[in-house]
Amino acid sequence: MDFVQRSTQDKFEFYRRGQRWDQAARLQFLFQRAVPNPNPDDTNDLARAAALQQTRDARVASGAQRYPNRGGGIADYRPVTDLERRQNINELIQLMWDHRDTLKFSRTLGWGGMSLATLWLWRDPATGRQRPAVLKNALGDGARRHSNRVALNNERQRLRLLARAKHIVQRFRVADFIGAFAAAGIDDRLGVWLEWARKGDLDGLLSAVAEAVRAAQAGERRFTRNWDGDADFLPPLVVWQIFDCLAKACIAMTYPPRLQAWPAQDSAWQENGNPLREVIPPFPLAPHNMKANIIHFDLDPSNVFISGTDNDHQDVSRFQVADFGLAETLQATRRAGDTGPLAPNRLPFSQAEQFTPDWDRVNLRSDPFTDGMTGLDQNPNHVAANYGPWSNIFQVGQIMWCCITLLKPNKAPIPQPMPTAPGPVAARPRTYGADVLDQAYTDRYGQELCELVARCMMHTPADRPTLNELQAQLNALRPIGPVAPRTRAWVRKYFRDAPAARAKLVDFDFRPQFDPATGVRNRLYYRNPRDANDHPTRLFTPFR
């Protein structure tokens, strides 16, 4: 545990300074690192912030900090080991064999460090109806695979709490669609089944927009009378919609809608049913108002998905938060005895509660709670490990910062004095989003909205807006009047449906194959369903 504490503190020190951290290169030093650190970084050091800002400005000018072009195809995802391939192929083969009359594989959506996401088409044998669904199953090998399965089980439980929340990607309940007998308990094992967001994720949207803006600024394409060099930036209405949807998701994580049933205490609405309103209860301390206080910890553009329109989102699609594998309740983060940030770091989308220099003041084999620098009473003036609803708000601020600037988050978080705060500069509260108040952004999106984003990224939780304040200010900032023609054109250009699940559907042929070593067994092949004479030729794999 001593090594874990030293390496974690060392990693975050490098992060705060914008330097690349390599464990192998730092290994010898880690065993000698002083804990606590006698010279920790100072969040209030204006000279240090100015130096970081100068480096950041040079990166922006060179284009190095532009929001990355994600490209396309699964070749861009991380390499997968042979063992990972074999384990997941076997899992999916067994799944398709068990449900061969009701389930078809469509395509792979992608994978990351924890899970593989694949698209499937379920068919109700009684009615013939078909519905697409996404399956997340664990990657990794050995202990890592086990921990990733635990994370998926954790995600399933969090999604049960968040059932019927409109701005949370919902579980796809197989038993409700094909019946409990046919589903055979699949909803609670293997992985997590989710509703499919056909329009992709916010990361892909920002990647496409940033590339279009780059091409326009470089003069690589022609403009028309209705589409000039500024037309590709996210319109103010779209930025407001993203912000409002994420704020409502934060409210849902704190006050899950289905837990606000009343008047009986400990009652809850059923998991199934129409979406419920995501609102802050007027009397939060009333017995029937259940507060879950879920902290997401992994909230970034790749975990924000674009859904369809509805009565509340008629002009711009709805945005939903997903991926709760790392999520914890507030109570679970108040654990004394831990030796580092109480959640895996998600650089560069960490929270101030994780990377604050206060961690360097923690004694060896101790924690901020034991050392008295952070109280267990949710005092918002404390920072280190002081997770709460304000932690989700911080990461929402980071996402909105990316939407407005079309840049990657600052490689070293820069604690600048809040430009619009009163008083002497040195005494102003620090924010990591001061750049969003540059005139180029305030002219496009308005001073008040940009200031709200910067406030969400304040270093100290007490300086960030509360959920009540955030929603009230967003309500006041909602763009009024009819939707501009250019905004409608932008939405048509960038909010595109992915190909339907059935458009790329592959068929499977389970046929007995004689193997001298093992006898007759079923092997899975696939063939193009559009050509009945196309015989199976290749073994199935989702990793292509």
XYZ file of C-alpha atoms in Angstrom:
544
model
C 0.000 0.000 0.000
C 2.959 2.331 0.595
C 3.960 1.952 -3.046
C 0.410 2.616 -4.247
C 0.263 5.832 -2.236
C 3.652 7.029 -3.453
C 2.976 6.221 -7.113
C -0.488 7.820 -7.048
C 0.820 11.036 -5.526
C 3.700 11.056 -8.001
C 1.388 10.521 -10.971
C -0.912 13.372 -10.014
C 2.051 15.672 -9.368
C 3.202 15.054 -12.942
C -0.362 15.623 -14.151
C -0.612 18.985 -12.374
C 2.616 20.032 -14.104
C 1.609 18.816 -17.562
C 4.377 16.208 -17.693
C 4.171 12.660 -18.987
C 4.354 10.071 -16.206
C 5.982 6.688 -16.794
C 6.056 4.204 -13.950
C 9.085 2.321 -15.267
C 11.110 5.520 -15.514
C 10.003 6.647 -12.050
C 10.261 3.283 -10.311
C 13.543 3.878 -8.493
C 12.437 7.323 -7.325
C 9.061 6.091 -6.064
C 10.609 4.039 -3.268
C 12.418 7.172 -2.053
C 9.569 9.661 -2.458
C 8.914 11.574 0.749
C 5.419 11.176 2.186
C 4.059 13.656 3.038
C 5.660 15.834 0.369
C 7.590 18.690 2.074
C 7.096 20.994 -0.962
C 3.644 20.370 -2.444
C 2.328 22.433 -5.346
C 0.438 25.593 -4.434
C -2.964 26.037 -6.082
C -2.833 29.774 -5.334
C 0.579 30.362 -6.927
C -0.132 32.974 -9.630
C 3.345 32.719 -11.178
C 3.004 28.966 -11.576
C -0.452 29.362 -13.138
C 0.885 31.991 -15.551
C 3.709 29.679 -16.650
C 1.262 26.831 -17.257
C -1.011 29.204 -19.174
C 1.865 30.274 -21.419
C 2.621 26.650 -22.285
C -1.055 25.993 -22.891
C -1.415 29.003 -25.208
C 1.526 27.762 -27.281
C -0.123 24.338 -27.628
C -3.384 25.923 -28.744
C -1.613 28.136 -31.276
C 0.209 25.130 -32.744
C -2.985 23.082 -33.027
C -1.678 20.439 -30.623
C -4.605 20.891 -28.252
C -7.354 20.773 -30.869
C -10.071 18.250 -30.044
C -8.751 15.024 -31.617
C -10.122 13.571 -34.825
C -11.353 10.172 -33.706
C -11.325 8.654 -37.181
C -13.457 5.632 -37.858
C -13.466 1.889 -37.633
C -12.553 -0.392 -34.782
C -8.914 -0.415 -35.844
C -8.553 2.763 -33.795
C -9.305 0.952 -30.530
C -6.645 -0.485 -28.252
C -4.972 -3.816 -29.110
C -6.662 -6.875 -27.623
C -4.674 -9.850 -26.370
C -5.242 -13.343 -27.739
C -6.651 -14.449 -24.396
C -9.125 -11.549 -24.350
C -10.239 -12.443 -27.869
C -10.696 -16.103 -27.056
C -12.623 -15.456 -23.835
C -15.030 -12.972 -25.412
C -15.554 -15.000 -28.574
C -16.444 -18.028 -26.460
C -18.840 -15.954 -24.330
C -20.644 -14.550 -27.354
C -20.775 -17.917 -29.107
C -22.432 -19.426 -26.040
C -24.850 -16.498 -25.860
C -25.890 -16.917 -29.491
C -26.264 -20.662 -29.101
C -28.470 -20.250 -26.025
C -30.696 -17.700 -27.809
C -30.283 -18.822 -31.417
C -34.007 -18.415 -32.189
C -34.371 -14.912 -30.748
C -30.994 -13.151 -31.036
C -28.883 -11.984 -33.977
C -25.495 -10.281 -33.945
C -25.272 -6.993 -35.841
C -21.840 -5.435 -35.313
C -19.172 -4.301 -32.902
C -19.498 -0.725 -31.667
C -16.113 -0.549 -29.972
C -14.185 -1.406 -26.836
C -12.063 0.212 -24.190
C -10.069 -0.821 -21.174
C -13.005 -2.432 -19.382
C -15.617 -3.747 -21.812
C -16.604 -4.665 -25.350
C -19.759 -3.043 -26.769
C -21.664 -4.957 -29.445
C -24.992 -4.346 -31.180
C -27.626 -7.079 -31.347
C -31.163 -7.564 -32.612
C -33.680 -9.321 -30.375
C -36.807 -10.892 -31.867
C -39.951 -11.597 -29.879
C -40.977 -15.129 -30.959
C -44.623 -14.457 -30.094
C -45.095 -11.313 -32.180
C -42.120 -11.240 -34.515
C -41.222 -7.715 -33.335
C -37.534 -6.826 -33.357
C -35.591 -4.387 -31.212
C -31.891 -3.477 -31.162
C -29.886 -3.549 -27.931
C -26.270 -3.018 -26.918
C -24.356 -5.585 -24.867
C -21.379 -4.621 -22.726
C -19.300 -7.560 -21.559
C -16.006 -7.566 -19.702
C -12.598 -7.466 -21.345
C -9.255 -8.176 -19.743
C -7.700 -11.357 -18.437
C -7.046 -12.784 -15.017
C -7.668 -10.432 -12.099
C -8.358 -7.512 -14.436
C -11.170 -9.397 -16.120
C -12.660 -10.180 -12.723
C -12.498 -6.530 -11.636
C -14.100 -5.453 -14.925
C -16.948 -7.901 -14.336
C -17.408 -6.436 -10.879
C -17.566 -2.983 -12.484
C -20.274 -4.177 -14.899
C -22.266 -5.636 -12.016
C -21.857 -2.290 -10.266
C -23.123 -0.525 -13.385
C -26.193 -2.769 -13.529
C -27.080 -1.951 -9.932
C -26.622 1.784 -10.487
C -28.832 1.640 -13.562
C -31.555 -0.066 -11.562
C -31.530 2.918 -9.196
C -31.595 5.265 -12.191
C -34.337 3.448 -14.077
C -36.788 5.734 -15.909
C -34.474 8.771 -15.712
C -34.793 10.437 -19.105
C -31.202 11.671 -19.333
C -29.567 8.386 -18.343
C -29.036 5.635 -20.932
C -31.406 2.929 -19.752
C -31.060 -0.817 -19.419
C -32.655 -2.923 -22.106
C -34.667 -5.484 -20.160
C -34.675 -8.613 -22.311
C -37.229 -10.366 -20.104
C -39.733 -7.566 -20.674
C -39.378 -7.933 -24.440
C -39.278 -11.689 -25.089
C -40.637 -12.964 -21.762
C -38.936 -14.165 -18.607
C -38.860 -17.832 -19.668
C -37.146 -17.163 -22.991
C -34.766 -14.644 -21.431
C -33.603 -17.254 -18.903
C -32.185 -14.705 -16.482
C -29.923 -13.040 -19.037
C -30.645 -9.558 -17.638
C -28.667 -10.294 -14.476
C -25.637 -12.137 -15.821
C -22.868 -12.021 -18.428
C -22.877 -8.262 -19.010
C -25.149 -5.244 -19.207
C -27.838 -4.802 -21.883
C -28.529 -1.182 -22.823
C -30.804 0.830 -25.051
C -29.072 1.779 -28.285
C -28.357 5.471 -28.897
C -28.340 5.504 -32.690
C -26.805 8.946 -33.116
C -23.523 8.061 -31.436
C -21.722 9.857 -28.630
C -20.658 13.411 -27.884
C -16.994 12.549 -28.378
C -17.679 11.594 -31.995
C -19.744 14.741 -32.504
C -17.021 17.035 -31.124
C -14.415 15.206 -33.202
C -16.400 15.787 -36.408
C -17.143 19.424 -35.585
C -13.526 20.204 -34.633
C -12.270 18.692 -37.886
C -14.812 20.684 -39.923
C -13.797 23.901 -38.155
C -10.112 23.132 -38.749
C -10.740 22.515 -42.447
C -12.730 25.742 -42.727
C -10.057 27.800 -40.987
C -7.357 26.235 -43.177
C -9.278 27.145 -46.332
C -9.618 23.518 -47.395
C -13.229 23.781 -48.541
C -15.549 26.200 -50.235
C -18.263 28.141 -48.492
C -21.728 29.027 -49.653
C -23.931 31.966 -48.889
C -25.705 29.960 -46.169
C -22.658 28.181 -44.708
C -19.620 30.305 -43.915
C -16.472 29.705 -41.890
C -18.251 29.944 -38.520
C -21.194 27.725 -39.370
C -19.687 24.486 -38.024
C -19.255 25.663 -34.429
C -21.873 24.227 -32.083
C -24.865 26.605 -32.175
C -25.800 28.272 -28.860
C -29.054 26.283 -28.701
C -27.164 22.986 -29.037
C -24.643 23.986 -26.363
C -27.465 24.977 -24.031
C -29.272 21.683 -24.714
C -26.190 19.619 -23.894
C -25.658 21.612 -20.698
C -29.299 21.268 -19.643
C -29.397 17.523 -20.331
C -26.215 16.944 -18.329
C -27.539 19.048 -15.452
C -30.689 16.925 -15.351
C -28.553 13.778 -15.387
C -26.694 15.158 -12.343
C -30.024 15.729 -10.605
C -31.030 12.146 -11.404
C -27.777 10.809 -9.950
C -28.423 12.693 -6.717
C -32.203 12.209 -6.574
C -33.072 9.154 -8.715
C -36.602 9.823 -10.014
C -37.961 6.378 -9.192
C -36.902 6.745 -5.549
C -38.986 9.879 -5.048
C -42.245 7.954 -4.632
C -44.417 9.244 -1.821
C -45.913 9.479 0.750
C -44.614 6.187 2.145
C -40.966 6.142 3.186
C -38.736 3.544 1.466
C -41.222 3.142 -1.361
C -40.148 3.415 -4.991
C -41.721 3.503 -8.404
C -41.426 0.350 -10.503
C -38.367 0.034 -12.730
C -40.565 -0.254 -15.807
C -42.690 2.557 -17.125
C -42.597 5.932 -18.781
C -39.758 8.357 -17.960
C -40.099 10.268 -14.703
C -39.208 13.925 -14.192
C -35.664 14.642 -13.024
C -36.243 17.384 -10.501
C -34.879 18.413 -7.138
C -37.543 17.706 -4.506
C -39.005 20.921 -3.053
C -38.398 19.517 0.426
C -35.222 17.422 0.049
C -35.188 16.322 3.691
C -38.719 14.909 3.627
C -38.756 11.199 4.538
C -40.134 10.122 1.154
C -37.325 11.842 -0.779
C -34.523 9.326 -1.223
C -31.071 10.742 -1.957
C -28.711 8.325 -3.700
C -25.757 10.718 -4.197
C -24.185 8.744 -7.035
C -20.829 10.116 -8.176
C -20.085 9.076 -11.753
C -16.253 9.442 -11.768
C -16.075 8.697 -15.526
C -18.098 11.540 -16.997
C -16.531 12.642 -20.279
C -17.754 13.173 -23.882
C -17.316 9.492 -24.787
C -19.857 8.586 -22.090
C -22.503 11.080 -23.222
C -24.766 9.630 -25.911
C -27.104 11.286 -28.389
C -30.629 9.933 -28.371
C -33.674 10.921 -30.400
C -36.090 13.803 -30.045
C -39.232 13.841 -27.913
C -41.776 16.315 -26.571
C -39.161 17.946 -24.329
C -36.429 17.897 -26.989
C -38.203 18.798 -30.201
C -35.500 20.797 -31.975
C -32.273 19.231 -30.689
C -31.729 15.599 -29.733
C -31.645 14.477 -26.127
C -28.246 13.754 -24.539
C -27.894 10.900 -22.046
C -25.172 9.858 -19.606
C -23.893 6.275 -19.652
C -21.133 4.023 -18.280
C -21.586 3.735 -14.514
C -18.935 1.051 -14.003
C -16.799 3.315 -11.806
C -19.721 5.072 -10.122
C -19.932 5.102 -6.334
C -22.343 6.451 -3.796
C -21.165 9.292 -1.597
C -21.212 7.044 1.456
C -18.891 4.543 -0.241
C -16.306 7.275 -0.896
C -16.174 8.239 2.802
C -13.816 5.406 3.644
C -11.013 6.122 6.049
C -7.787 4.218 5.520
C -7.388 4.554 1.754
C -4.011 5.743 0.532
C -4.925 7.608 -2.630
C -7.783 9.137 -4.613
C -10.814 6.994 -3.890
C -11.571 6.318 -7.562
C -9.456 5.407 -10.588
C -8.151 8.573 -12.187
C -9.605 9.470 -15.567
C -6.959 11.775 -16.993
C -7.562 14.360 -18.369
C -11.116 14.343 -16.985
C -10.209 14.004 -13.320
C -11.843 16.179 -10.677
C -10.079 18.631 -8.402
C -11.027 16.290 -5.555
C -8.661 13.737 -7.116
C -5.700 15.816 -8.293
C -5.569 18.570 -5.642
C -2.092 19.075 -4.093
C -3.754 18.502 -0.709
C -3.134 14.790 -1.304
C 0.612 15.435 -0.980
C 0.060 16.518 2.619
C -1.446 13.142 3.564
C 0.730 11.059 5.872
C 1.954 7.639 4.843
C -0.731 4.947 5.234
C -3.314 7.602 5.981
C -6.012 9.573 4.147
C -7.558 13.081 4.124
C -10.278 12.040 6.570
C -7.925 10.534 9.144
C -5.520 13.475 8.852
C -8.334 15.967 9.416
C -7.977 17.932 6.169
C -11.361 16.671 4.902
C -14.364 16.162 7.131
C -16.930 13.408 6.862
C -19.702 16.014 7.060
C -19.636 16.987 3.344
C -18.193 20.404 4.074
C -17.896 21.933 0.557
C -14.904 24.021 1.625
C -12.765 20.868 1.713
C -11.348 19.408 -1.504
C -9.265 16.206 -1.246
C -11.529 13.134 -1.501
C -14.528 15.349 -0.757
C -16.722 13.788 -3.434
C -20.348 14.762 -3.819
C -22.880 16.129 -6.331
C -20.384 18.931 -6.977
C -17.974 16.326 -8.387
C -20.403 15.483 -11.189
C -20.897 19.218 -11.781
C -17.121 19.670 -12.153
C -16.964 17.039 -14.892
C -20.025 18.519 -16.605
C -18.109 21.801 -16.650
C -15.161 20.052 -18.313
C -17.444 18.627 -21.002
C -19.036 22.010 -21.686
C -15.570 23.597 -21.797
C -14.718 21.161 -24.623
C -17.997 21.909 -26.442
C -17.319 25.647 -26.414
C -13.562 25.674 -27.085
C -13.348 22.535 -29.303
C -10.126 21.774 -27.453
C -8.914 18.898 -25.332
C -8.850 19.728 -21.611
C -5.704 21.526 -20.540
C -2.940 18.962 -20.188
C -1.978 20.541 -16.893
C -5.048 21.828 -15.036
C -4.501 25.568 -14.633
C -5.963 27.077 -11.429
C -6.594 30.645 -12.574
C -8.311 33.350 -10.512
C -11.944 33.609 -11.592
C -11.882 36.573 -14.035
C -15.347 37.850 -13.101
C -15.031 37.450 -9.321
C -14.821 40.631 -7.223
C -11.841 41.637 -5.131
C -8.067 41.506 -5.617
C -6.852 38.956 -8.164
C -4.783 37.015 -5.625
C -7.815 36.589 -3.342
C -10.245 35.359 -5.983
C -11.379 31.720 -6.022
C -9.560 29.481 -8.518
C -11.179 27.917 -11.567
C -9.787 25.463 -14.117
C -12.066 26.885 -16.814
C -10.964 30.521 -17.063
C -10.120 30.119 -20.767
C -13.806 29.783 -21.608
C -14.266 33.451 -20.698
C -12.090 34.622 -23.597
C -13.935 37.131 -25.757
C -14.106 34.790 -28.757
C -16.254 32.400 -26.703
C -18.351 34.940 -24.823
C -19.211 36.683 -28.107
C -20.489 33.391 -29.515
C -22.231 31.874 -26.482
C -22.814 34.762 -24.105
C -21.036 35.949 -20.986
C -23.446 34.300 -18.540
C -23.282 30.795 -20.004
C -19.482 30.862 -20.273
C -19.235 32.146 -16.709
C -21.476 29.308 -15.520
C -19.141 26.781 -17.164
C -16.130 28.367 -15.443
C -17.949 28.263 -12.094
C -18.625 24.538 -12.527
C -14.852 24.048 -12.776
C -13.959 25.861 -9.544
C -11.247 24.240 -7.435
C -13.242 24.332 -4.196
C -16.674 22.628 -4.229
C -18.186 25.513 -2.224
C -17.505 27.861 -5.162
C -19.292 25.674 -7.703
C -23.020 26.106 -8.361
C -25.335 23.776 -6.475
C -27.775 21.627 -8.416
C -30.525 24.129 -7.636
C -28.423 27.063 -8.819
C -27.240 25.245 -11.932
C -30.736 24.301 -13.086
C -32.179 27.735 -12.252
C -29.480 29.518 -14.235
C -29.873 27.186 -17.197
C -33.621 27.806 -17.180
C -32.932 31.543 -17.285
C -30.373 31.152 -20.096
C -32.560 29.052 -22.386
C -32.467 30.609 -25.879
C -35.834 32.111 -26.751
C -37.557 32.611 -30.060
C -37.840 30.354 -33.105
C -34.966 28.063 -34.032
C -32.662 29.738 -36.537
C -32.451 28.148 -40.015
C -28.694 27.748 -39.613
C -29.204 25.823 -36.363
C -31.669 23.488 -38.086
C -29.165 22.975 -40.908
C -26.411 22.222 -38.374
C -28.600 19.648 -36.613
C -29.393 17.938 -39.934
C -25.695 17.822 -40.789
C -24.318 16.458 -37.533
C -27.110 14.475 -35.835
C -27.229 11.468 -38.107
C -28.581 8.039 -37.339
C -26.162 5.143 -37.535
C -27.134 2.320 -39.910
C -30.015 0.297 -38.524
C -29.157 -2.867 -36.628
C -30.743 -4.996 -39.324
C -28.795 -3.203 -42.081
C -25.577 -5.025 -41.186
C -27.089 -8.094 -39.621
C -25.045 -11.249 -39.950
C -26.521 -14.690 -39.771
C -25.089 -17.656 -37.909
C -24.986 -21.267 -38.862
C -24.512 -23.752 -36.027
C -23.675 -27.029 -37.721
C -22.106 -30.218 -36.390
C -18.423 -30.429 -37.249
C -16.468 -33.630 -36.755
C -13.279 -33.195 -34.826
C -11.224 -36.411 -34.393
C -9.935 -35.199 -31.048
C -13.201 -34.166 -29.431
C -15.906 -35.753 -31.545
C -18.906 -33.873 -32.893
C -19.341 -30.359 -31.591
C -21.022 -27.139 -32.622
C -18.866 -24.490 -34.241
C -20.106 -21.026 -35.069
C -19.707 -19.657 -38.572
C -21.311 -16.619 -40.120
C -22.591 -15.904 -43.615
C -24.136 -12.970 -45.442
C -27.924 -13.298 -45.011
C -28.498 -11.512 -48.317
C -27.025 -14.426 -50.248
C -28.584 -17.739 -49.362
C -25.935 -19.579 -51.398
C -23.017 -18.004 -49.585
C -21.617 -20.814 -47.455
C -19.899 -20.001 -44.149
C -16.180 -19.574 -44.571
C -14.794 -17.820 -41.483
C -15.022 -18.270 -37.764
C -16.940 -15.570 -35.898
C -15.062 -12.755 -34.169
C -16.274 -9.340 -33.009
C -12.710 -7.963 -33.166
C -12.523 -6.922 -36.805
